[in-house]
JSON list of C-alpha atoms in Angstrom, two decimals:
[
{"chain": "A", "resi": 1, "resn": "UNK", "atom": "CA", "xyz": [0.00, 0.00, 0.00]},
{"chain": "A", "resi": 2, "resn": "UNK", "atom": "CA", "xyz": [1.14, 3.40, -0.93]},
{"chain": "A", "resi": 3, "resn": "UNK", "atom": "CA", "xyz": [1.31, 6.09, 1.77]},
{"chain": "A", "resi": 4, "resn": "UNK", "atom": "CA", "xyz": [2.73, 9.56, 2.03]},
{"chain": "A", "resi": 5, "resn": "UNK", "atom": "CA", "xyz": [4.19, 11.19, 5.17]},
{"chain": "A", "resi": 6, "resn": "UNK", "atom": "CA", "xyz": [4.32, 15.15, 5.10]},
{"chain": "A", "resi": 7, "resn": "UNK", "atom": "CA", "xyz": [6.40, 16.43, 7.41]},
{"chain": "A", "resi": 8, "resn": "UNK", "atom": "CA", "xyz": [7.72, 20.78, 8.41]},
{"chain": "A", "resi": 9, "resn": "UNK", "atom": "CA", "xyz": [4.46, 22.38, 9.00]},
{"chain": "A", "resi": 10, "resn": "UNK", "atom": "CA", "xyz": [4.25, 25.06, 12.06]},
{"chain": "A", "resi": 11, "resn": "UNK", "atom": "CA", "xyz": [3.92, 28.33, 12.69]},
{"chain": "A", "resi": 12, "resn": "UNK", "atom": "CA", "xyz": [6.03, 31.37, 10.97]},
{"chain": "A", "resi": 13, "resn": "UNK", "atom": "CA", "xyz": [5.60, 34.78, 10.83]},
{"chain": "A", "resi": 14, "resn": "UNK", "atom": "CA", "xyz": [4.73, 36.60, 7.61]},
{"chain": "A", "resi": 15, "resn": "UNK", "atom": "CA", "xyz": [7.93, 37.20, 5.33]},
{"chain": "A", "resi": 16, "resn": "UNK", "atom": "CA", "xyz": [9.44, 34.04, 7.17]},
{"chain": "A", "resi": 17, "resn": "UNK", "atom": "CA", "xyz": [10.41, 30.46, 5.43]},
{"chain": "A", "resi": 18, "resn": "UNK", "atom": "CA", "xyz": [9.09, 27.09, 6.01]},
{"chain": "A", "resi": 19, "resn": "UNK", "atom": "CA", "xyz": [10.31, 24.15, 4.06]},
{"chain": "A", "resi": 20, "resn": "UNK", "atom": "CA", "xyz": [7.54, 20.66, 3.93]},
{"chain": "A", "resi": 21, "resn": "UNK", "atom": "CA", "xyz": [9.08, 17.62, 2.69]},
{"chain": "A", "resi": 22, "resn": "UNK", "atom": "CA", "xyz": [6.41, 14.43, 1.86]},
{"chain": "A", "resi": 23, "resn": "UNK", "atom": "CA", "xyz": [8.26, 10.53, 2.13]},
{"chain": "A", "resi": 24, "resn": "UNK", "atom": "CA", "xyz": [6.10, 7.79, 0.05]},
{"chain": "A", "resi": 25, "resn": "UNK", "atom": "CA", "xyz": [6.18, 4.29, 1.17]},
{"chain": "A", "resi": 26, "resn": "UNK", "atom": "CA", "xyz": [5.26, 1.41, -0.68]},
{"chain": "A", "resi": 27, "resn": "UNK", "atom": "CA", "xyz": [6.19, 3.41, -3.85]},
{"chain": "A", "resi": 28, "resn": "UNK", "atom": "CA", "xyz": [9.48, 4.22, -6.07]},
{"chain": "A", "resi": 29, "resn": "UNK", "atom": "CA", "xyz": [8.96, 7.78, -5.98]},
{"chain": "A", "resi": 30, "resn": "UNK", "atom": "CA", "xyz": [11.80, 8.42, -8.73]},
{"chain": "A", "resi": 31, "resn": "UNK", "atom": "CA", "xyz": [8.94, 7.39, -11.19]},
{"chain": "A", "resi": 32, "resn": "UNK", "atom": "CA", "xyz": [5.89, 9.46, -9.82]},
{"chain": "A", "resi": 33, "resn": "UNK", "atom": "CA", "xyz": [4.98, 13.01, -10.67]},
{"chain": "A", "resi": 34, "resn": "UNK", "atom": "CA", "xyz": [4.24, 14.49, -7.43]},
{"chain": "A", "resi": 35, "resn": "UNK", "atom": "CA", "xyz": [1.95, 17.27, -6.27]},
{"chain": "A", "resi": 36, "resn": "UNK", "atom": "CA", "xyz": [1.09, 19.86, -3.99]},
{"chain": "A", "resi": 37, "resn": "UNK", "atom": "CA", "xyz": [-2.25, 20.88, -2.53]},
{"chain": "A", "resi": 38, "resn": "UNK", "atom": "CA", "xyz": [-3.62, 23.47, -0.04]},
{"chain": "A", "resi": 39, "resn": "UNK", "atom": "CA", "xyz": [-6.58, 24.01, 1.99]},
{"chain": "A", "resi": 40, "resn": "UNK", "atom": "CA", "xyz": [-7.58, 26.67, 3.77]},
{"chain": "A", "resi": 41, "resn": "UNK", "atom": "CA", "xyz": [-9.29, 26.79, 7.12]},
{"chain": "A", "resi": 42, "resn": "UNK", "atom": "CA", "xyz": [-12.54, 25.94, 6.28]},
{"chain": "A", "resi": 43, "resn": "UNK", "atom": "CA", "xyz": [-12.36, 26.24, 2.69]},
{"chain": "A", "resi": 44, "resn": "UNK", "atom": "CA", "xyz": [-11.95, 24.06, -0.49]},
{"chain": "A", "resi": 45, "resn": "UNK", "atom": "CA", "xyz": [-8.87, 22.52, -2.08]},
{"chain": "A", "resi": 46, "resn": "UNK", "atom": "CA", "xyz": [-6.38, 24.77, -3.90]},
{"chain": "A", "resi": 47, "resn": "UNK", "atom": "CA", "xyz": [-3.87, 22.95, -5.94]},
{"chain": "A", "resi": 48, "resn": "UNK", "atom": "CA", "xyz": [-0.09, 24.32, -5.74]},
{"chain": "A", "resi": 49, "resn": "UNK", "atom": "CA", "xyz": [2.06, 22.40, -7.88]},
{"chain": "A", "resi": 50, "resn": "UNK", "atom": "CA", "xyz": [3.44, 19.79, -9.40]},
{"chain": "A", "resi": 51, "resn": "UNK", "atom": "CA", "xyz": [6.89, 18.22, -10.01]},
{"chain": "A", "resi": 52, "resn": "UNK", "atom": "CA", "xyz": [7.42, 15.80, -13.10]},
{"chain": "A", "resi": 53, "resn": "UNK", "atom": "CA", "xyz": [9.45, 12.58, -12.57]},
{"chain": "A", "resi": 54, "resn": "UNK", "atom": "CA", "xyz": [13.15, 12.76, -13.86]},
{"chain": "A", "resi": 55, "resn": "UNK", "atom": "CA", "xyz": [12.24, 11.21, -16.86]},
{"chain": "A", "resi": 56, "resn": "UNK", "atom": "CA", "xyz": [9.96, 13.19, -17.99]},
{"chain": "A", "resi": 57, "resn": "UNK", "atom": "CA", "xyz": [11.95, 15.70, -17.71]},
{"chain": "A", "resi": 58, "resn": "UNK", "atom": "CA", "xyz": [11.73, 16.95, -13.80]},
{"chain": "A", "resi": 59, "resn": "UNK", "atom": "CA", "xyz": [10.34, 20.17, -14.44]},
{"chain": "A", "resi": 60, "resn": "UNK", "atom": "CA", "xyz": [7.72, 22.16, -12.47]},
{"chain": "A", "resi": 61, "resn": "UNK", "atom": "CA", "xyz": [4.71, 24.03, -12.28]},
{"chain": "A", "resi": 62, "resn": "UNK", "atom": "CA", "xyz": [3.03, 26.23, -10.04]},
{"chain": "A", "resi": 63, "resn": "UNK", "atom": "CA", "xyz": [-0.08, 28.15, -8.95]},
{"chain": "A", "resi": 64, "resn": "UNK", "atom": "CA", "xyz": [-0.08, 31.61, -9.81]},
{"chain": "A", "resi": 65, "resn": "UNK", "atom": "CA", "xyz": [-0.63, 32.75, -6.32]},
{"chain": "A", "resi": 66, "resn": "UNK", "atom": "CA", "xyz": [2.78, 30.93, -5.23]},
{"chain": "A", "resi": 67, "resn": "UNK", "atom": "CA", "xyz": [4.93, 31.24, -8.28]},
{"chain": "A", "resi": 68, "resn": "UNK", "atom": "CA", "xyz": [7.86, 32.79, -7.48]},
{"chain": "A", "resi": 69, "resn": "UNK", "atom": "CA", "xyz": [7.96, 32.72, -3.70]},
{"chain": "A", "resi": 70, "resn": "UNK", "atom": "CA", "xyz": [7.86, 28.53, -3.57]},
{"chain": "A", "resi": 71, "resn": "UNK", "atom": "CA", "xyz": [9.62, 25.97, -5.00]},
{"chain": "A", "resi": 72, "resn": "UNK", "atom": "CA", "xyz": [9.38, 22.02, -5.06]},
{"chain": "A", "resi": 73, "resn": "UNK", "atom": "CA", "xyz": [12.24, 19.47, -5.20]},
{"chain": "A", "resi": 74, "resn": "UNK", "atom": "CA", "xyz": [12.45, 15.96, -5.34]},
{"chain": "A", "resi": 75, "resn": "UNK", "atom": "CA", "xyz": [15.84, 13.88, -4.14]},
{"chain": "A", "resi": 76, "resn": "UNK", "atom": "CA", "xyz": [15.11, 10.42, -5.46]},
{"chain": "A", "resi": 77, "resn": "UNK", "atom": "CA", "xyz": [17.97, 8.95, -3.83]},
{"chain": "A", "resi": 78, "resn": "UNK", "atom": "CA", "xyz": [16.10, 9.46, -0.33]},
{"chain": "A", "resi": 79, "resn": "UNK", "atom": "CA", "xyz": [12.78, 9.30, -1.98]},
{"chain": "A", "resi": 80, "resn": "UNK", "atom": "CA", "xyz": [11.51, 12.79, -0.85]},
{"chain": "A", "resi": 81, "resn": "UNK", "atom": "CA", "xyz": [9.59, 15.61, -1.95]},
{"chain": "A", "resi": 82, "resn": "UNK", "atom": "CA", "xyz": [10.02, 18.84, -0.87]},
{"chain": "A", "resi": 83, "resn": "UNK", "atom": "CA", "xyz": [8.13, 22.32, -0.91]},
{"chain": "A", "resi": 84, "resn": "UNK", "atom": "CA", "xyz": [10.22, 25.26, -0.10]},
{"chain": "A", "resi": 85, "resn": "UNK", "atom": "CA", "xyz": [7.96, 28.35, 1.06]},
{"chain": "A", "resi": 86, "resn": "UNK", "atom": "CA", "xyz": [9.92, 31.71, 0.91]},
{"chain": "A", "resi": 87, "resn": "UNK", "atom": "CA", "xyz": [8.25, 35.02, 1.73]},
{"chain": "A", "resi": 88, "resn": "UNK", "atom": "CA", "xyz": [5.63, 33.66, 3.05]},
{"chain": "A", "resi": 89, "resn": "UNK", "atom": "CA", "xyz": [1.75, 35.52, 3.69]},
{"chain": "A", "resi": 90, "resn": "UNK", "atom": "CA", "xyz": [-1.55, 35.26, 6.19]},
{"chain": "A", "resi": 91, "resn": "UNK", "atom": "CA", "xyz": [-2.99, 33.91, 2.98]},
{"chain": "A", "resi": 92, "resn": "UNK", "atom": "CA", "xyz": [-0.91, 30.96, 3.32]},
{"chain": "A", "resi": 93, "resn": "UNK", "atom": "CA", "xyz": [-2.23, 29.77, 6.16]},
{"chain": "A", "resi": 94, "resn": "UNK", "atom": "CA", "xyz": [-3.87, 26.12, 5.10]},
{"chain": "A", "resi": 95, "resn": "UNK", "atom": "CA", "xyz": [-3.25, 22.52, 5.88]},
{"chain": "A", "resi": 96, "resn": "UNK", "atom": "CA", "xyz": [-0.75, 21.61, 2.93]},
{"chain": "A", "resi": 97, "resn": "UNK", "atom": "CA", "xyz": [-1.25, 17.89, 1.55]},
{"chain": "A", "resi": 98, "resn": "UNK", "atom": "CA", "xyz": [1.51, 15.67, -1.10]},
{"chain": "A", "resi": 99, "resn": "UNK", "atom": "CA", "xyz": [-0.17, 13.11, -3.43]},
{"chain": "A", "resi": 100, "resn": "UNK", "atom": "CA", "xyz": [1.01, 11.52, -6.21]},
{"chain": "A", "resi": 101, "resn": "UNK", "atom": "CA", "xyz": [-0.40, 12.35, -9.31]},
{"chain": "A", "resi": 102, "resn": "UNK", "atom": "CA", "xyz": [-0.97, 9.72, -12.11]},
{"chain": "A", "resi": 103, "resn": "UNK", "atom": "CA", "xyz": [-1.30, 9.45, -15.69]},
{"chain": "A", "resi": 104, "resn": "UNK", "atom": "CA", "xyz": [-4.43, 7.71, -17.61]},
{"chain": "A", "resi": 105, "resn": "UNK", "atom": "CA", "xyz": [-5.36, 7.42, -21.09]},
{"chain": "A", "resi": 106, "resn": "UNK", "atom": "CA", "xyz": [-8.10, 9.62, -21.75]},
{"chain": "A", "resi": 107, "resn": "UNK", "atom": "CA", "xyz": [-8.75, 8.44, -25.57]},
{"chain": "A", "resi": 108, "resn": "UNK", "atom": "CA", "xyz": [-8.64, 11.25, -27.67]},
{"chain": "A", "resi": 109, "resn": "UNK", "atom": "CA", "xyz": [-4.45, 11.63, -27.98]},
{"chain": "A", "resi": 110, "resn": "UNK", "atom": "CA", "xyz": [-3.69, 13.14, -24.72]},
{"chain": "A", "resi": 111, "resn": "UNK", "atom": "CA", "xyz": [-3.04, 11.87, -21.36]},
{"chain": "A", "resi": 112, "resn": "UNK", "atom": "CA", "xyz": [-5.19, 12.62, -18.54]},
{"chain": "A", "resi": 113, "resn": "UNK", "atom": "CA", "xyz": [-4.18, 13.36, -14.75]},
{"chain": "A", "resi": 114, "resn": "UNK", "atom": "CA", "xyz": [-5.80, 12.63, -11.03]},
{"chain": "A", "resi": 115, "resn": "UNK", "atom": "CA", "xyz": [-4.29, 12.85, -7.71]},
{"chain": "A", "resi": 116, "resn": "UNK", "atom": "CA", "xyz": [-4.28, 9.32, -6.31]},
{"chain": "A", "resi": 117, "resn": "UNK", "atom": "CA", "xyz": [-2.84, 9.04, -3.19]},
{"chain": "A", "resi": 118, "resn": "UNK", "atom": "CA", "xyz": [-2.91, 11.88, -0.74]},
{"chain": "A", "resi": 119, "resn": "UNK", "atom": "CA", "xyz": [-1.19, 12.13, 2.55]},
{"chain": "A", "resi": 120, "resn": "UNK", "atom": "CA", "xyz": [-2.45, 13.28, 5.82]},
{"chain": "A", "resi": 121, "resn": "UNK", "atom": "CA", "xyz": [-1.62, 16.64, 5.11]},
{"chain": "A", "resi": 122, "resn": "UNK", "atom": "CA", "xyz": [0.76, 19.34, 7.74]},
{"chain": "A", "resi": 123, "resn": "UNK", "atom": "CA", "xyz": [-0.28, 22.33, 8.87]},
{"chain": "A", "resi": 124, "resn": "UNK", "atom": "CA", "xyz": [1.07, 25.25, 8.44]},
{"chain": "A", "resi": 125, "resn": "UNK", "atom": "CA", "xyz": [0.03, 28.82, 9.82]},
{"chain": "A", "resi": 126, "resn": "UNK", "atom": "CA", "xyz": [1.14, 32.43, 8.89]},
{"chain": "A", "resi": 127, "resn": "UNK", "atom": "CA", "xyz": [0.71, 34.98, 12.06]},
{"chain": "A", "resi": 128, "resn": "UNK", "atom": "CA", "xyz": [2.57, 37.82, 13.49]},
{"chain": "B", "resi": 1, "resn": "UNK", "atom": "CA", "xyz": [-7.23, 29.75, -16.38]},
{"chain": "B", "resi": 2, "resn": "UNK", "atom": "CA", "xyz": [-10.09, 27.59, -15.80]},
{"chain": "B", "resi": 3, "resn": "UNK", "atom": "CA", "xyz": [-13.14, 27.76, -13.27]},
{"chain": "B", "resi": 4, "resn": "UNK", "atom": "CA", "xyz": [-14.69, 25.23, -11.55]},
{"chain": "B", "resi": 5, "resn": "UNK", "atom": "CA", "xyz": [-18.04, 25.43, -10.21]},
{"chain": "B", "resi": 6, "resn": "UNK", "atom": "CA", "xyz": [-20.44, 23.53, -8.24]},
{"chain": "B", "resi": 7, "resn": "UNK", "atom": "CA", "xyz": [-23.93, 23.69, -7.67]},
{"chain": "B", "resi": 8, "resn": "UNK", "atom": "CA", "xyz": [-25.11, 23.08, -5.28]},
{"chain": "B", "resi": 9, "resn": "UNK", "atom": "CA", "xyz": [-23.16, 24.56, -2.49]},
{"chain": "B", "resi": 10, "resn": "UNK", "atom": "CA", "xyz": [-24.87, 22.08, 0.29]},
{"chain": "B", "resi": 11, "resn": "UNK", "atom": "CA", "xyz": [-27.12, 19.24, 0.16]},
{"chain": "B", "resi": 12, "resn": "UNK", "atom": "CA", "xyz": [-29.38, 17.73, 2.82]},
{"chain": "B", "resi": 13, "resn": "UNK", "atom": "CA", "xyz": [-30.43, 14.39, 1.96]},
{"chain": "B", "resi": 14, "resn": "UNK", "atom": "CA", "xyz": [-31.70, 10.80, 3.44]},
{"chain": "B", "resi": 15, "resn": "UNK", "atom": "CA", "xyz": [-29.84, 7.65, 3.67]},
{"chain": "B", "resi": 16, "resn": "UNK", "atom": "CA", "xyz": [-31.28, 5.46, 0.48]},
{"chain": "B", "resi": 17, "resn": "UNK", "atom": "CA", "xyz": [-31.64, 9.01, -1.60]},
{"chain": "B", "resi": 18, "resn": "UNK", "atom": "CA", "xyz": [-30.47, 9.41, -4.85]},
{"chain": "B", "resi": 19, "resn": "UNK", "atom": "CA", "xyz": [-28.53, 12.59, -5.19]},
{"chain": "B", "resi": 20, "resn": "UNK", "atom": "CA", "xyz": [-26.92, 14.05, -7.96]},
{"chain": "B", "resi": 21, "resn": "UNK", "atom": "CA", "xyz": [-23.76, 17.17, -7.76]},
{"chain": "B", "resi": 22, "resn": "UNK", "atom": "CA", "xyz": [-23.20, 19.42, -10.72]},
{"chain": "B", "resi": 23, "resn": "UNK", "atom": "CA", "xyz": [-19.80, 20.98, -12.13]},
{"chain": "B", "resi": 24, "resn": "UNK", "atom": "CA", "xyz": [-19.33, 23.21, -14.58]},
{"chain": "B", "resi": 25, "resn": "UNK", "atom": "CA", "xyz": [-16.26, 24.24, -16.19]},
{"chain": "B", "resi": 26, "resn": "UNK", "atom": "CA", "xyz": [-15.75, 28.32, -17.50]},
{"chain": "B", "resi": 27, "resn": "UNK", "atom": "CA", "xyz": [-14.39, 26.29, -20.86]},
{"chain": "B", "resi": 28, "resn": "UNK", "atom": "CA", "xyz": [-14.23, 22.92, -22.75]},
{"chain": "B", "resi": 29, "resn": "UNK", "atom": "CA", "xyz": [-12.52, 20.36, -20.87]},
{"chain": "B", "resi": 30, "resn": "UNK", "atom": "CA", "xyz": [-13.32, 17.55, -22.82]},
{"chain": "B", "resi": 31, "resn": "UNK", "atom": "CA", "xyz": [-13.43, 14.45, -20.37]},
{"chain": "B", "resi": 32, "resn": "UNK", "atom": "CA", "xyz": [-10.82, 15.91, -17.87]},
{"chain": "B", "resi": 33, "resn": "UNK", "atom": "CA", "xyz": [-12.68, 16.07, -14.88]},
{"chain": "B", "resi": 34, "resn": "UNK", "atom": "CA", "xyz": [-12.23, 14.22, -11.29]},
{"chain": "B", "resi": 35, "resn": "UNK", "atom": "CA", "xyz": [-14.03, 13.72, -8.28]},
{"chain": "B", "resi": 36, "resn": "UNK", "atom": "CA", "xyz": [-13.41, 13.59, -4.66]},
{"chain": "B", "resi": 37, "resn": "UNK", "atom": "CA", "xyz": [-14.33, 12.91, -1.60]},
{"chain": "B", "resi": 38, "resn": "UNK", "atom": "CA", "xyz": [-13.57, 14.24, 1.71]},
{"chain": "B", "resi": 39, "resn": "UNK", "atom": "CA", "xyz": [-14.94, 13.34, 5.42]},
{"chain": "B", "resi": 40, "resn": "UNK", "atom": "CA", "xyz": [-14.24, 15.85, 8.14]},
{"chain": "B", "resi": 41, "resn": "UNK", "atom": "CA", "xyz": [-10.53, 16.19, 9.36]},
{"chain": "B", "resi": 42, "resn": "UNK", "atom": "CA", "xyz": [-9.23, 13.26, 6.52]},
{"chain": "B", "resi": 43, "resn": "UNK", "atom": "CA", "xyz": [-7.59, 14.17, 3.29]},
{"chain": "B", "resi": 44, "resn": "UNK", "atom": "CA", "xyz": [-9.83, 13.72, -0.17]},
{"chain": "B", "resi": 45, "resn": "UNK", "atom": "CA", "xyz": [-10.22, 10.56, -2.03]},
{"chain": "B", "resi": 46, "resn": "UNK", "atom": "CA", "xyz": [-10.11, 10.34, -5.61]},
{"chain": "B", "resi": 47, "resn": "UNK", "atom": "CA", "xyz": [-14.05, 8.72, -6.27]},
{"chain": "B", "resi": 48, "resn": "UNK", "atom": "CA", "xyz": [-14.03, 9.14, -10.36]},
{"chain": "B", "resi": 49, "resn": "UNK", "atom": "CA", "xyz": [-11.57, 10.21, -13.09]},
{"chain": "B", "resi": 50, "resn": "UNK", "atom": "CA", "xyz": [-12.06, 10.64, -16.55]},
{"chain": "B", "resi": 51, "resn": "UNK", "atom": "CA", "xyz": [-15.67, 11.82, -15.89]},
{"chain": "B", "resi": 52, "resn": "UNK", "atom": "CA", "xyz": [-16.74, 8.46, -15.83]},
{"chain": "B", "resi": 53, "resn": "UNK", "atom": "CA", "xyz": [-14.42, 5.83, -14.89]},
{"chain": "B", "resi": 54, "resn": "UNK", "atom": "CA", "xyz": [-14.82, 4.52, -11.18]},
{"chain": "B", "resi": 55, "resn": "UNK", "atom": "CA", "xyz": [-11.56, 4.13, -9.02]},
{"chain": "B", "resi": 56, "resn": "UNK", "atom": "CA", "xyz": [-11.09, 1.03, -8.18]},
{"chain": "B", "resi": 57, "resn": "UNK", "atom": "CA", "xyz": [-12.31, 0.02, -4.68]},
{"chain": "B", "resi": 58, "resn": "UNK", "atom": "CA", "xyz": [-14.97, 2.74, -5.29]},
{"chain": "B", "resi": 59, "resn": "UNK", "atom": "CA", "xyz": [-18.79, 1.28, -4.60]},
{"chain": "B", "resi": 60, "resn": "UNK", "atom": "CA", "xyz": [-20.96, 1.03, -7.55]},
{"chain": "B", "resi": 61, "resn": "UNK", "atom": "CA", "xyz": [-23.21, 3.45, -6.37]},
{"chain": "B", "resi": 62, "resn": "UNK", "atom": "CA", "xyz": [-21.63, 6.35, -7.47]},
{"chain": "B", "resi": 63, "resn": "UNK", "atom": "CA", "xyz": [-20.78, 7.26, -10.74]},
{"chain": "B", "resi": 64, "resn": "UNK", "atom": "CA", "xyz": [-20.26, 10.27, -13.07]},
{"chain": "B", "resi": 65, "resn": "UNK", "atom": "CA", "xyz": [-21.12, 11.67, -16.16]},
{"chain": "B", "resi": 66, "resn": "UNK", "atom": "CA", "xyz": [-20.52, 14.63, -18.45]},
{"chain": "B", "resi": 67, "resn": "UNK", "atom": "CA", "xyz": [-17.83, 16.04, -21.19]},
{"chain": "B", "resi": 68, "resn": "UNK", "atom": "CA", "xyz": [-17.33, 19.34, -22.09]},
{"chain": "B", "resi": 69, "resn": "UNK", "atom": "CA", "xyz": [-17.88, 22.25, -19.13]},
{"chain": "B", "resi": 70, "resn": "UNK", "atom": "CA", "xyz": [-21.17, 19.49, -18.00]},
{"chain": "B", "resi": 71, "resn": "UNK", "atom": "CA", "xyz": [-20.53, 17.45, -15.60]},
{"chain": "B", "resi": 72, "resn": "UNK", "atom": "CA", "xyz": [-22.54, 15.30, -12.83]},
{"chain": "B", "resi": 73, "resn": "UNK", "atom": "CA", "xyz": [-21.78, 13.02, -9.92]},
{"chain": "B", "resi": 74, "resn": "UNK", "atom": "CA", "xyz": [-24.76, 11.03, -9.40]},
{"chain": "B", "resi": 75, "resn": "UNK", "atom": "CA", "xyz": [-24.95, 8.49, -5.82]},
{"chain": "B", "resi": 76, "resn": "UNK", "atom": "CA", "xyz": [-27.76, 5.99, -6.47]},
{"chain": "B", "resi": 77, "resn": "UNK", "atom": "CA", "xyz": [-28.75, 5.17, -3.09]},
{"chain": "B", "resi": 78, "resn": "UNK", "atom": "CA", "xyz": [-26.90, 7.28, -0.51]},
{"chain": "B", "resi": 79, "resn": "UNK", "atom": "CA", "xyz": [-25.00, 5.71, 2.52]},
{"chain": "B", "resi": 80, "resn": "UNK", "atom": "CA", "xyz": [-24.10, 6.77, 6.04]},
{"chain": "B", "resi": 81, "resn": "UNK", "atom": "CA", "xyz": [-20.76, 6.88, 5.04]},
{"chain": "B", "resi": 82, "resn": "UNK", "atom": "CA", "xyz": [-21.34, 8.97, 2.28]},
{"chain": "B", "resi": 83, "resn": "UNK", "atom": "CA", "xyz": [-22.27, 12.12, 4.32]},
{"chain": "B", "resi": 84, "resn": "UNK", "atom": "CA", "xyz": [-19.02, 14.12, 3.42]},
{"chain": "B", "resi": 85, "resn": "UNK", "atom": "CA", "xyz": [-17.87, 16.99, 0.59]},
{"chain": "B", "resi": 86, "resn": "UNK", "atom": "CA", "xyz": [-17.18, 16.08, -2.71]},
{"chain": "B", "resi": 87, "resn": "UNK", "atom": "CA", "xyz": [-15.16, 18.17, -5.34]},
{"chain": "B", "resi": 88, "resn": "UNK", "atom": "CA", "xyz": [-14.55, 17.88, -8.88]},
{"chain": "B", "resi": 89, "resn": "UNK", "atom": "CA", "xyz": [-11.30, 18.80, -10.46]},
{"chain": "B", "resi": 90, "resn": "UNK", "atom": "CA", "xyz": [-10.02, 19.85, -13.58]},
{"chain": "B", "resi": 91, "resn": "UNK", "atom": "CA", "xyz": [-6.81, 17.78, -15.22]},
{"chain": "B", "resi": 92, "resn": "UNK", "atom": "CA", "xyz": [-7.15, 19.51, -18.69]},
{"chain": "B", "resi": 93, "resn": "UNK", "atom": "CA", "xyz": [-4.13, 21.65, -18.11]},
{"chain": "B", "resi": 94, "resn": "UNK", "atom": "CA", "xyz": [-2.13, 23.58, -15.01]},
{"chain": "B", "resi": 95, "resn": "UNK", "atom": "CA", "xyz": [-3.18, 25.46, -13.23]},
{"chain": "B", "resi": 96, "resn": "UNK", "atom": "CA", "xyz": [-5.44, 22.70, -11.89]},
{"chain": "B", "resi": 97, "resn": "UNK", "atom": "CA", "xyz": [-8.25, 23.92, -10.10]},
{"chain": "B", "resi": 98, "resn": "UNK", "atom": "CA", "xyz": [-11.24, 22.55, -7.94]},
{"chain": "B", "resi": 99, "resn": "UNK", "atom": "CA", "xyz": [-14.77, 22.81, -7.32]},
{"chain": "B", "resi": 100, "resn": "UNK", "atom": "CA", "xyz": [-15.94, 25.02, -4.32]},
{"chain": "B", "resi": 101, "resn": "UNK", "atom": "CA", "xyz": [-17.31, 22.03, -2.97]},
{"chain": "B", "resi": 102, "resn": "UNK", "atom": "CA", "xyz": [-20.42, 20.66, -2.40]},
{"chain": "B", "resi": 103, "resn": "UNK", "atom": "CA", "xyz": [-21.08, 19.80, 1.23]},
{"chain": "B", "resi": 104, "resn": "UNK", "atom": "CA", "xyz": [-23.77, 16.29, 1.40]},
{"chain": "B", "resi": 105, "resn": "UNK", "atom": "CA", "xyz": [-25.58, 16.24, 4.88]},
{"chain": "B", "resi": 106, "resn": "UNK", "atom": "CA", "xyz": [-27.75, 14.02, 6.76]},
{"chain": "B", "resi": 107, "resn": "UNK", "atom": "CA", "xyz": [-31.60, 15.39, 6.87]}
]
């Protein structure tokens, strides 16, 4: 069975850094896109990004509202993901889940996407 | 980017029921779609991909429909355990974006 493990989440001031990291069991992660999602207290889900597998090429992308200011890694070797948070706002604030993301055949030429397995999810909250 | 919404925003409803969640996307997205579902303080579940194709492990019971910016989770007979808030999701291109939610209650 595959599970996810986020780890990192607390409490940092606005302007401050906080860096998640996610560990799969049960899983290779070096073959797995990975993702990012957010949601806020009492709100719906809010995806953040993603992070290809090596090779596909191991490139990112990223919700508007975060481009820029975070970044996500992946370090195969110790099968981890990680989401770097720099400059960070109130608006932030949300419980901060990995999941894998994975790849079906839709039919009509291009692939289709779903998050499959989600972890737990790590808190993390922006205050002064 | 693309918009997701649901309608409706809440849903009170009887065990044995059969309810039925829209989604509508702000543009084509062919057969893209998800659905989710989440019970208080656990992370979602993927139900549905594709529009239409049940995860497997998923119960019968529910099952979706729809292509284009029309879509539809329908649950034939509802469940106790299905009292929770489902979201659909768009996988036709990044950003991804969700559904507000629609939140299924016990009447």
């Amino acid at each position: 069975e595959v599970q996810l493990v986020e780890s990192g989440g607390g409490l940092v001031k606005p302007g401050g850094s906080l860096r998640l990291s996610c560990t799969p069991s049960g899983v290779t992660m070096s073959y797995v896109w990975m993702s990012w999602v957010r949601q806020t207290p009492g709100k719906g889900l809010e995806w953040v990004g993603r992070i290809k597998s090596k090779s596909d090429g191991g490139t990112t992308d990223y919700a508007a509202a975060v481009k820029g200011r975070f970044g996500i890694s992946r370090d195969d070797s110790r099968n981890t993901l990680c989401l770097q948070m720099n400059s960070l706002k109130t608006e932030d604030t949300a419980v901060y889940y990995c999941t894998t993301e994975m790849e079906y055949y839709s039919g009509s030429g291009s692939p289709g996407y779903y998050m499959d397995v989600w972890g737990k999810g790590t808190t993390v909250t922006v205050s002064s | 980017d693309i918009q997701m919404t649901q309608s409706p925003s809440s849903l009170s409803a009887s065990v044995g029921d059969r309810v039925t969640i829209s989604c509508r996307a702000s543009q084509s997205i062919s057969s893209f779609l998800n659905w989710y579902q989440q019970e208080p303080g656990k992370a979602p579940m993927l139900l549905i991909y594709r529009a239409s194709s049940l995860r497997s492990g998923v119960p019968s019971r529910f099952s979706g429909s729809g292509s284009g910016t029309d879509f539809t989770l329908t649950i034939s007979s509802l469940q106790p355990e299905d009292f929770a808030t489902y979201y659909c999701q768009q996988s036709l291109s990044t950003p991804y974006s969700f559904g507000q939610g629609t939140k299924l209650e016990i009447k």
